Coordinates of N, CA and C in Angstrom, one line a residue:
M879 N 141.4 66.2 219.5 CA 141.8 66.6 217.9 C 143.5 66.4 217.7
E880 N 143.6 65.8 217.0 CA 145.2 65.8 216.5 C 146.0 66.4 217.1
N881 N 147.2 66.1 217.2 CA 148.5 67.6 216.7 C 148.9 68.0 216.0
F882 N 148.8 68.6 214.8 CA 148.9 68.6 213.9 C 150.3 69.0 213.7
E883 N 150.7 70.2 214.8 CA 152.0 70.7 215.0 C 153.3 69.8 214.4
E884 N 152.5 69.0 215.4 CA 153.8 67.4 215.3 C 154.1 66.5 214.6
M885 N 153.5 66.4 213.4 CA 153.3 65.9 212.3 C 154.0 66.7 211.1
E886 N 155.0 65.8 210.6 CA 155.3 66.9 208.9 C 154.2 66.6 208.1
M887 N 153.7 65.7 207.8 CA 152.6 65.7 206.5 C 151.5 65.2 207.6
P888 N 150.5 65.9 207.5 CA 148.9 65.2 208.3 C 148.4 65.1 207.5
T889 N 148.2 63.6 207.7 CA 146.9 62.9 206.0 C 145.9 62.0 206.9
P890 N 144.9 62.4 206.5 CA 143.4 61.9 206.9 C 143.8 60.3 206.7
C891 N 143.0 59.7 207.1 CA 142.8 58.0 206.8 C 141.6 57.6 206.2
Q892 N 141.6 57.4 205.5 CA 140.0 56.8 203.9 C 139.6 56.4 205.2
K893 N 140.4 55.1 205.7 CA 139.0 54.2 206.6 C 138.8 54.4 207.1
C894 N 139.3 55.4 208.3 CA 138.7 55.7 209.9 C 138.5 56.8 210.1
D895 N 139.2 57.7 208.9 CA 139.1 59.4 209.4 C 139.9 60.1 210.2
G896 N 141.1 59.1 210.8 CA 141.4 60.2 211.9 C 143.0 60.3 210.9
W897 N 143.5 61.3 212.0 CA 144.9 62.1 211.2 C 145.6 61.0 211.6
F898 N 147.0 61.2 210.7 CA 148.3 60.6 210.9 C 149.6 61.2 209.9
D899 N 150.3 60.8 210.6 CA 151.7 61.9 209.7 C 152.3 60.4 208.5
L900 N 152.1 60.7 207.7 CA 151.7 60.2 206.4 C 153.3 59.1 206.5
N901 N 154.6 59.6 206.9 CA 155.6 58.9 207.4 C 155.0 57.7 208.0
D902 N 154.3 57.9 208.8 CA 154.2 56.7 210.0 C 153.1 55.5 209.1
G903 N 152.3 56.2 207.8 CA 151.4 54.8 207.6 C 151.4 53.7 206.6
A904 N 150.4 52.8 206.4 CA 150.8 51.4 205.6 C 150.1 52.0 204.6
A905 N 150.8 50.8 203.7 CA 150.4 50.7 202.5 C 148.9 49.9 202.5
S906 N 147.7 50.3 201.6 CA 146.9 49.6 202.0 C 146.9 48.1 200.5
E907 N 146.6 46.9 201.3 CA 146.4 46.2 200.1 C 145.3 45.9 199.6
K908 N 144.5 46.0 200.6 CA 142.9 45.2 200.4 C 141.8 46.5 199.9
W909 N 141.8 47.2 201.0 CA 140.8 48.7 201.6 C 140.5 49.5 200.4
F910 N 142.2 50.0 200.0 CA 142.4 51.2 199.2 C 143.8 50.8 198.8
P911 N 143.8 50.3 197.7 CA 144.8 49.9 196.8 C 145.9 51.0 196.6
R912 N 146.7 51.2 196.5 CA 148.1 52.3 196.3 C 147.6 53.3 197.0
T913 N 147.2 53.2 198.7 CA 146.8 53.9 199.0 C 147.5 54.0 200.5
V914 N 147.9 55.2 201.4 CA 148.6 54.9 202.1 C 147.6 54.8 203.5
I915 N 147.2 54.4 204.4 CA 145.8 55.0 205.3 C 146.7 54.9 207.2
C916 N 146.4 54.9 207.5 CA 147.0 54.8 209.5 C 147.6 53.8 209.7
P917 N 148.5 53.6 210.4 CA 149.3 52.9 211.1 C 148.5 51.5 212.1
E918 N 147.2 52.0 212.6 CA 146.4 51.5 213.3 C 145.8 50.6 212.1
C919 N 144.7 51.3 211.4 CA 144.1 50.6 210.3 C 144.8 49.8 209.4
G920 N 146.1 50.6 208.9 CA 147.2 49.5 208.4 C 147.6 47.5 208.8
E921 N 147.3 48.0 210.2 CA 147.8 46.8 211.2 C 146.4 45.5 211.2
K922 N 145.2 46.0 211.1 CA 144.0 45.7 210.9 C 143.7 45.3 209.8
E923 N 144.4 46.1 208.9 CA 143.9 45.0 207.6 C 144.9 44.0 207.3
Q924 N 146.4 44.4 207.7 CA 146.8 43.3 207.6 C 146.6 41.7 208.1
N925 N 146.0 41.9 209.3 CA 145.9 41.4 210.4 C 144.4 40.0 209.4
I926 N 143.6 41.3 208.6 CA 142.4 40.1 207.7 C 143.4 39.5 206.7
V927 N 143.8 40.0 206.0 CA 144.5 39.6 204.9 C 145.4 38.9 204.9
E928 N 146.1 38.4 206.2 CA 146.7 37.0 206.7 C 145.7 36.0 207.2
M929 N 144.9 36.6 208.1 CA 143.7 35.3 208.6 C 142.7 35.0 207.0
E930 N 142.8 36.0 205.6 CA 142.3 35.5 204.4 C 143.1 35.0 203.9
Q931 N 144.6 34.8 204.3 CA 145.5 33.9 203.7 C 145.3 32.4 204.5
D932 N 145.2 32.9 205.3 CA 145.2 31.4 206.3 C 143.9 30.4 206.0
I933 N 143.3 31.2 206.1 CA 141.7 30.1 205.3 C 141.9 29.6 204.4
E934 N 142.3 31.0 203.4 CA 143.0 29.7 201.9 C 143.9 28.6 202.0
D935 N 144.6 28.9 202.4 CA 146.0 27.7 202.8 C 145.0 26.4 203.5
L936 N 144.1 27.1 204.9 CA 143.9 25.5 204.8 C 142.1 25.0 203.7
Q937 N 141.7 25.5 203.3 CA 140.8 25.3 202.3 C 141.7 24.2 201.6
D938 N 142.3 24.6 201.3 CA 143.3 23.6 200.1 C 144.0 22.7 200.7
E939 N 144.5 22.9 201.6 CA 144.6 22.0 202.8 C 143.4 20.4 202.5
I940 N 142.2 21.1 203.2 CA 141.0 20.1 203.2 C 141.3 19.6 201.2
D941 N 140.7 20.7 200.6 CA 141.2 20.1 199.4 C 141.7 18.6 198.7
Q942 N 142.9 18.9 199.1 CA 143.7 17.8 199.1 C 143.2 16.7 199.4
A943 N 143.1 17.1 200.5 CA 142.8 15.9 201.8 C 141.4 14.9 201.4
N944 N 140.8 16.0 200.5 CA 139.4 15.1 200.8 C 140.1 14.3 198.6
D945 N 140.7 15.3 198.3 CA 141.2 13.9 197.0 C 142.1 12.9 197.2
A946 N 142.8 13.1 198.3 CA 143.4 11.7 198.7 C 142.3 10.6 199.1
I947 N 141.4 10.8 200.2 CA 140.5 10.3 200.6 C 139.5 9.8 199.6
S948 N 139.3 10.7 198.7 CA 138.1 9.6 197.6 C 139.2 8.8 196.9
S949 N 140.3 9.1 196.4 CA 141.5 7.8 195.9 C 141.3 7.1 196.7
A950 N 141.7 7.4 197.6 CA 141.9 5.8 198.7 C 140.6 4.8 199.2
N951 N 139.1 5.7 198.5 CA 138.4 4.5 198.8 C 138.3 3.8 197.6
E952 N 138.2 4.7 196.5 CA 138.2 3.9 195.2 C 139.3 2.5 195.0
T953 N 140.5 2.7 195.7 CA 141.5 1.1 195.8 C 141.1 0.5 196.4
I954 N 140.7 0.6 198.1 CA 140.0 0.4 198.9 C 138.8 -0.6 198.0
T955 N 137.7 -0.1 197.4 CA 136.5 -0.2 196.7 C 137.6 -1.5 195.6
E956 N 138.4 -1.0 194.9 CA 139.2 -2.6 193.9 C 139.8 -3.0 194.6
N957 N 140.4 -3.0 195.7 CA 140.8 -4.2 196.4 C 140.0 -5.4 196.6
S958 N 139.3 -4.1 196.7 CA 137.8 -5.5 197.6 C 137.2 -6.3 196.7
S959 N 137.2 -5.7 196.0 CA 136.8 -6.9 195.1 C 137.6 -7.4 194.4
K960 N 138.5 -7.6 194.2 CA 139.9 -8.0 193.6 C 140.1 -9.3 195.0
I961 N 139.9 -9.2 196.3 CA 140.2 -10.2 197.3 C 138.6 -11.3 197.3
E962 N 137.7 -10.4 197.0 CA 136.2 -11.2 196.7 C 137.0 -12.5 196.0
E963 N 136.8 -11.7 194.7 CA 137.6 -12.7 193.4 C 138.4 -14.1 193.9
L964 N 139.3 -13.7 194.4 CA 140.3 -15.1 195.1 C 139.7 -15.4 195.8
K965 N 139.1 -15.2 196.4 CA 138.1 -16.4 197.9 C 137.1 -17.1 196.7
E966 N 136.9 -15.9 195.8 CA 135.9 -17.4 194.8 C 136.6 -18.7 194.6
K967 N 137.5 -17.7 193.6 CA 138.9 -19.1 193.0 C 139.5 -20.0 194.0
L968 N 139.6 -19.5 194.7 CA 140.1 -20.6 196.2 C 139.1 -21.7 196.2
K969 N 137.9 -21.3 196.5 CA 136.7 -22.3 197.1 C 136.8 -23.3 195.5
V970 N 137.4 -23.0 194.7 CA 137.1 -24.2 193.5 C 138.5 -25.2 194.1
F971 N 139.6 -24.4 194.6 CA 140.6 -25.5 195.0 C 140.6 -26.2 196.7
D972 N 138.9 -25.6 197.1 CA 138.8 -26.3 198.6 C 138.8 -27.8 198.7
Y973 N 139.3 -28.5 199.2 CA 139.1 -30.1 199.0 C 138.3 -30.4 200.6
D974 N 137.7 -30.3 201.4 CA 136.9 -30.2 202.4 C 135.4 -30.9 202.0

């Protein structure tokens, strides 16, 4: 059992049901907005928030790369067609 005598403001954590001193708590961003949770749960939640942000950033990078690849493929297709047209025109001037 937690030692309530050492705590100024004993507070139950809404996530893990453990007790912590309110002054040591962490603001919950995801699980319980506008609520203070224990430092351990706060750290876990922050790690999750950071991982989700990393995943979102990586997905944005992947989406941008896919757009760049699509654009490059279109340019390659257009240029390949132009090259074939030029080859055909050069055949007209072939004196062999």
